[in-house]
Amino acid sequence: MINKGFTYCIPPFMIRSDVVNGVMSFEELEAMMYKIEGEDLYLIGTSEHSMIGKFKGQILKEEDYIKLYEGLQIPRLLLGTTYAPLRIEFQDRTARVARREADSVLVSTGGADAEHLGVELLKRAMQYPYTFHFIVGAMNPDKDKIRELAAAADNIVLHEGVTSMAPLMKACDVAISAAGSTLYELCATQTPTITYILADNQIPGAEAFSAKEVMRNCGDVRILGREKLAEKLLEEAEALMNNYEDRVQISQNMQIIVDGNGAG
């Protein structure tokens, strides 16, 4: 990437709470990050969190961005969803072939699921005539309960420690997912998706995807509560499962959002 004009950066390995609060909810912060005792410092889990802090509280226009590099070679600005950084497994741009008789739903509630939505969805999913593939995040606090419930249901399949998501997304007809970076992966696999919000930083993305008729946004779990939201998500998923034409159209809309190559 250096040969393509990018600058190699070593990010700070610790960040303050006011920086990380801009990219994840407080509940996720407490569940997923290690805090330095007696200090307002957290060990980073991924580099973009600390890099974001460089421009915290600023709105950068292109002309302002260029001034930051006055006297230097100005980097190219790669803006928009087309450049969303995705793993190599999402570079396959083969058009999805929708099945008229849909039968599989993918469910992803994030790495920590601080709102315990996964358990609520699983309880209700047992009553539907579809196979539900639940991604159980590494930091999910309800793992034991989820395993217990799934063991008593014939239509629930749990996936833990998943290392390759693309094949699983492609195998499912519809997905239910929190409005994080996973949405771009779902676009790459053209998986019709019902999404929801669990943190402030997810609001713009969820609303934008919904406005472009790429995904259906069911709202904010913090406002609706997990019981009401779980019911709404599954109702919307069922409606989409039963509407072949809508699934085809949504998949086509998704295909233009990302190209699978990121900034490569």
Coordinates of C-alpha atoms in Angstrom, one line a residue:
M1 CA 0.0 0.0 0.0
I2 CA 3.0 2.3 0.6
N3 CA 3.8 2.0 -3.1
K4 CA 0.4 3.2 -3.9
G5 CA 0.9 6.5 -2.0
F6 CA -0.4 5.6 1.4
T7 CA 1.4 6.6 4.6
Y8 CA 2.3 3.9 7.1
C9 CA 1.1 4.9 10.6
I10 CA 1.7 3.3 14.0
P11 CA -1.4 4.2 16.1
P12 CA -1.5 5.0 19.8
F13 CA -2.1 1.7 21.7
M14 CA -4.2 3.5 24.4
I15 CA -7.1 5.9 24.0
R16 CA -9.3 8.0 26.2
S17 CA -13.0 7.3 26.7
D18 CA -14.1 10.4 24.9
V19 CA -12.5 9.1 21.7
V20 CA -13.8 5.6 21.8
N21 CA -17.3 6.8 22.8
G22 CA -17.6 8.3 19.3
V23 CA -17.3 4.9 17.7
M24 CA -19.0 2.5 20.1
S25 CA -21.6 2.5 22.9
F26 CA -20.5 2.7 26.5
E27 CA -21.9 -0.8 27.1
E28 CA -19.7 -2.2 24.3
L29 CA -16.7 -0.2 25.6
E30 CA -17.1 -1.8 29.0
A31 CA -17.6 -5.3 27.6
M32 CA -14.9 -5.3 24.9
M33 CA -12.0 -3.1 26.0
Y34 CA -9.5 -3.4 28.8
K35 CA -9.2 -0.3 31.0
I36 CA -6.0 0.9 32.6
E37 CA -6.8 1.0 36.4
G38 CA -6.9 4.5 37.8
E39 CA -6.6 6.2 34.4
D40 CA -9.0 7.3 31.7
L41 CA -7.2 5.0 29.2
Y42 CA -8.3 1.9 27.3
L43 CA -6.2 -0.5 25.3
I44 CA -7.2 -0.4 21.6
G45 CA -8.8 -3.4 20.0
T46 CA -8.4 -2.0 16.4
S47 CA -6.4 0.8 14.9
E48 CA -9.2 2.9 13.5
H49 CA -10.4 3.9 16.9
S50 CA -7.2 5.7 17.8
M51 CA -6.7 7.1 14.3
I52 CA -10.2 8.7 14.5
G53 CA -9.1 10.7 17.6
K54 CA -6.8 12.7 15.4
F55 CA -9.8 14.5 13.9
K56 CA -12.1 14.3 16.9
G57 CA -14.8 17.0 17.0
Q58 CA -14.0 18.3 13.5
I59 CA -15.9 18.3 10.2
L60 CA -13.3 18.2 7.4
K61 CA -14.1 19.6 4.0
E62 CA -11.8 18.5 1.1
E63 CA -10.1 21.9 0.9
D64 CA -9.4 21.8 4.6
Y65 CA -8.0 18.3 4.4
I66 CA -5.7 19.4 1.6
K67 CA -4.3 22.3 3.8
L68 CA -3.3 19.7 6.4
Y69 CA -0.7 18.4 3.8
E70 CA 0.4 21.8 2.5
G71 CA 3.9 21.5 1.1
L72 CA 3.6 17.7 1.0
Q73 CA 2.4 15.3 -1.6
I74 CA -1.4 15.4 -1.1
P75 CA -3.0 12.0 -0.6
R76 CA -5.9 10.9 -2.8
L77 CA -9.2 11.1 -1.0
L78 CA -11.0 7.8 -1.4
L79 CA -14.5 8.7 -0.3
G80 CA -17.8 6.8 -0.3
T81 CA -19.0 3.3 0.4
T82 CA -17.2 1.9 -2.7
Y83 CA -14.0 2.1 -0.8
A84 CA -15.2 0.4 2.4
P85 CA -12.3 -1.9 3.4
L86 CA -13.4 -5.5 3.2
R87 CA -11.5 -8.8 3.5
I88 CA -10.5 -10.7 0.4
E89 CA -13.3 -13.2 0.8
F90 CA -15.8 -10.4 -0.1
Q91 CA -14.2 -9.7 -3.5
D92 CA -16.3 -12.2 -5.3
R93 CA -18.8 -10.1 -7.2
T94 CA -20.9 -12.9 -8.6
A95 CA -24.5 -11.8 -8.7
R96 CA -26.7 -13.5 -6.1
V97 CA -29.4 -15.8 -7.4
A98 CA -32.4 -15.4 -5.1
R99 CA -34.4 -18.5 -4.3
R100 CA -38.2 -18.3 -4.6
E101 CA -38.7 -20.5 -1.6
A102 CA -36.5 -18.8 1.1
D103 CA -35.7 -20.8 4.2
S104 CA -32.6 -19.5 5.9
V105 CA -32.0 -16.4 8.0
L106 CA -28.7 -15.1 9.3
V107 CA -28.7 -13.3 12.7
S108 CA -25.7 -11.2 13.8
T109 CA -26.0 -9.0 17.0
G110 CA -22.4 -7.8 17.2
G111 CA -19.4 -8.9 19.2
A112 CA -20.8 -8.1 22.6
D113 CA -24.6 -7.7 22.3
A114 CA -24.8 -5.5 25.4
E115 CA -28.5 -5.2 24.9
H116 CA -29.1 -9.0 25.1
L117 CA -31.1 -8.9 21.8
G118 CA -29.7 -12.2 20.7
V119 CA -31.5 -14.2 23.4
E120 CA -34.8 -12.4 22.7
L121 CA -34.5 -13.1 19.0
L122 CA -33.7 -16.7 19.5
K123 CA -36.7 -17.3 21.8
R124 CA -39.0 -15.9 19.2
A125 CA -37.2 -17.4 16.2
M126 CA -38.0 -20.9 17.5
Q127 CA -41.7 -20.3 16.5
Y128 CA -40.9 -19.6 12.8
P129 CA -40.7 -22.2 10.0
Y130 CA -37.2 -21.1 8.9
T131 CA -33.7 -22.1 9.8
F132 CA -31.9 -19.4 11.8
H133 CA -28.1 -19.2 11.7
F134 CA -27.0 -17.2 14.8
I135 CA -23.5 -15.7 15.0
V136 CA -22.5 -15.8 18.6
G137 CA -19.9 -13.0 19.2
A138 CA -16.8 -13.7 21.2
M139 CA -17.8 -11.3 24.0
N140 CA -21.5 -12.2 24.1
P141 CA -22.5 -12.3 27.8
D142 CA -25.4 -14.7 27.1
K143 CA -23.5 -17.6 25.5
D144 CA -24.6 -20.2 27.9
K145 CA -28.3 -19.2 27.7
I146 CA -28.1 -19.1 23.9
R147 CA -26.6 -22.6 23.8
E148 CA -29.2 -23.9 26.2
L149 CA -32.1 -22.5 24.1
A150 CA -30.6 -23.6 20.8
A151 CA -30.2 -27.2 22.1
A152 CA -34.0 -27.4 22.5
A153 CA -34.8 -26.1 19.0
D154 CA -34.7 -27.9 15.7
N155 CA -34.4 -24.7 13.6
I156 CA -31.5 -22.9 15.3
V157 CA -27.9 -23.3 14.2
L158 CA -25.2 -21.6 16.3
H159 CA -21.9 -20.4 14.8
E160 CA -19.0 -19.5 17.1
G161 CA -15.5 -18.5 16.2
V162 CA -16.4 -18.0 12.6
T163 CA -13.3 -17.2 10.5
S164 CA -15.0 -16.9 7.1
M165 CA -18.3 -15.0 6.9
A166 CA -18.9 -14.7 3.2
P167 CA -20.0 -18.3 2.5
L168 CA -22.4 -18.2 5.4
M169 CA -23.9 -14.9 4.3
K170 CA -24.3 -16.2 0.7
A171 CA -26.0 -19.3 1.9
C172 CA -28.7 -17.4 3.7
D173 CA -31.7 -15.8 2.0
V174 CA -32.1 -12.9 4.5
A175 CA -30.0 -11.4 7.3
I176 CA -30.8 -9.6 10.6
S177 CA -27.8 -7.5 11.6
A178 CA -26.8 -4.6 13.8
A179 CA -25.9 -1.5 11.8
G180 CA -22.1 -1.8 12.0
S181 CA -19.4 -2.5 9.4
T182 CA -21.0 -5.9 8.9
L183 CA -23.6 -4.1 6.7
Y184 CA -20.9 -3.5 4.0
E185 CA -20.1 -7.2 4.0
L186 CA -23.7 -8.0 3.6
C187 CA -23.8 -5.6 0.6
A188 CA -20.8 -7.4 -0.9
T189 CA -22.6 -10.7 -0.7
Q190 CA -25.9 -9.1 -1.7
T191 CA -27.8 -10.5 1.2
P192 CA -31.1 -8.8 1.8
T193 CA -30.9 -7.4 5.3
I194 CA -33.1 -6.1 8.1
T195 CA -31.0 -3.8 10.3
Y196 CA -31.2 -2.0 13.6
I197 CA -29.3 0.5 15.8
L198 CA -27.6 -0.2 19.1
A199 CA -25.1 2.8 19.3
D200 CA -25.1 6.5 18.2
N201 CA -22.4 6.0 15.6
Q202 CA -24.6 3.5 13.8
I203 CA -27.5 6.0 13.3
P204 CA -26.2 7.7 10.1
G205 CA -25.4 4.4 8.4
A206 CA -28.7 2.8 9.2
E207 CA -30.7 5.8 8.1
A208 CA -28.7 6.2 4.9
F209 CA -29.0 2.5 3.9
S210 CA -32.8 2.7 4.6
A211 CA -33.2 5.9 2.6
K212 CA -31.5 4.3 -0.4
E213 CA -33.8 1.3 -0.1
V214 CA -30.8 -1.0 0.4
M215 CA -31.9 -2.2 3.8
R216 CA -34.9 -1.9 6.1
N217 CA -34.1 -0.2 9.4
C218 CA -36.3 -1.3 12.3
G219 CA -35.1 1.4 14.8
D220 CA -33.0 1.8 17.9
V221 CA -33.0 -1.0 20.5
R222 CA -32.3 1.6 23.3
I223 CA -35.6 3.3 22.4
L224 CA -37.8 0.4 21.4
G225 CA -36.5 -2.1 24.0
R226 CA -35.3 -5.6 23.0
E227 CA -38.7 -7.3 23.2
K228 CA -40.4 -4.9 20.9
L229 CA -37.5 -4.7 18.5
A230 CA -37.0 -8.5 18.3
E231 CA -40.7 -8.8 17.4
K232 CA -40.4 -6.1 14.7
L233 CA -37.2 -7.5 13.3
L234 CA -38.6 -11.0 12.9
E235 CA -41.8 -9.7 11.3
E236 CA -39.9 -7.7 8.8
A237 CA -37.6 -10.7 8.1
E238 CA -40.6 -12.9 7.5
A239 CA -42.2 -10.4 5.1
L240 CA -38.9 -10.2 3.1
M241 CA -38.6 -14.0 3.1
N242 CA -42.1 -14.2 1.6
N243 CA -41.4 -11.5 -1.1
Y244 CA -39.2 -12.8 -3.8
E245 CA -39.4 -9.7 -5.9
D246 CA -38.3 -7.4 -3.0
R247 CA -35.3 -9.7 -2.3
V248 CA -34.2 -9.6 -5.9
Q249 CA -34.5 -5.8 -6.0
I250 CA -32.6 -5.3 -2.7
S251 CA -29.8 -7.5 -3.8
Q252 CA -29.4 -5.5 -7.0
N253 CA -29.4 -2.2 -5.0
M254 CA -26.7 -3.7 -2.7
Q255 CA -24.5 -4.6 -5.6
I256 CA -23.7 -0.9 -6.4
I257 CA -22.8 0.0 -2.8
V258 CA -19.4 -1.7 -2.5
D259 CA -17.1 -3.3 -5.1
G260 CA -15.3 -5.7 -2.7
N261 CA -11.9 -4.1 -3.5
G262 CA -11.9 -1.3 -0.9
A263 CA -9.0 1.0 -1.6
G264 CA -7.0 -1.6 -3.5

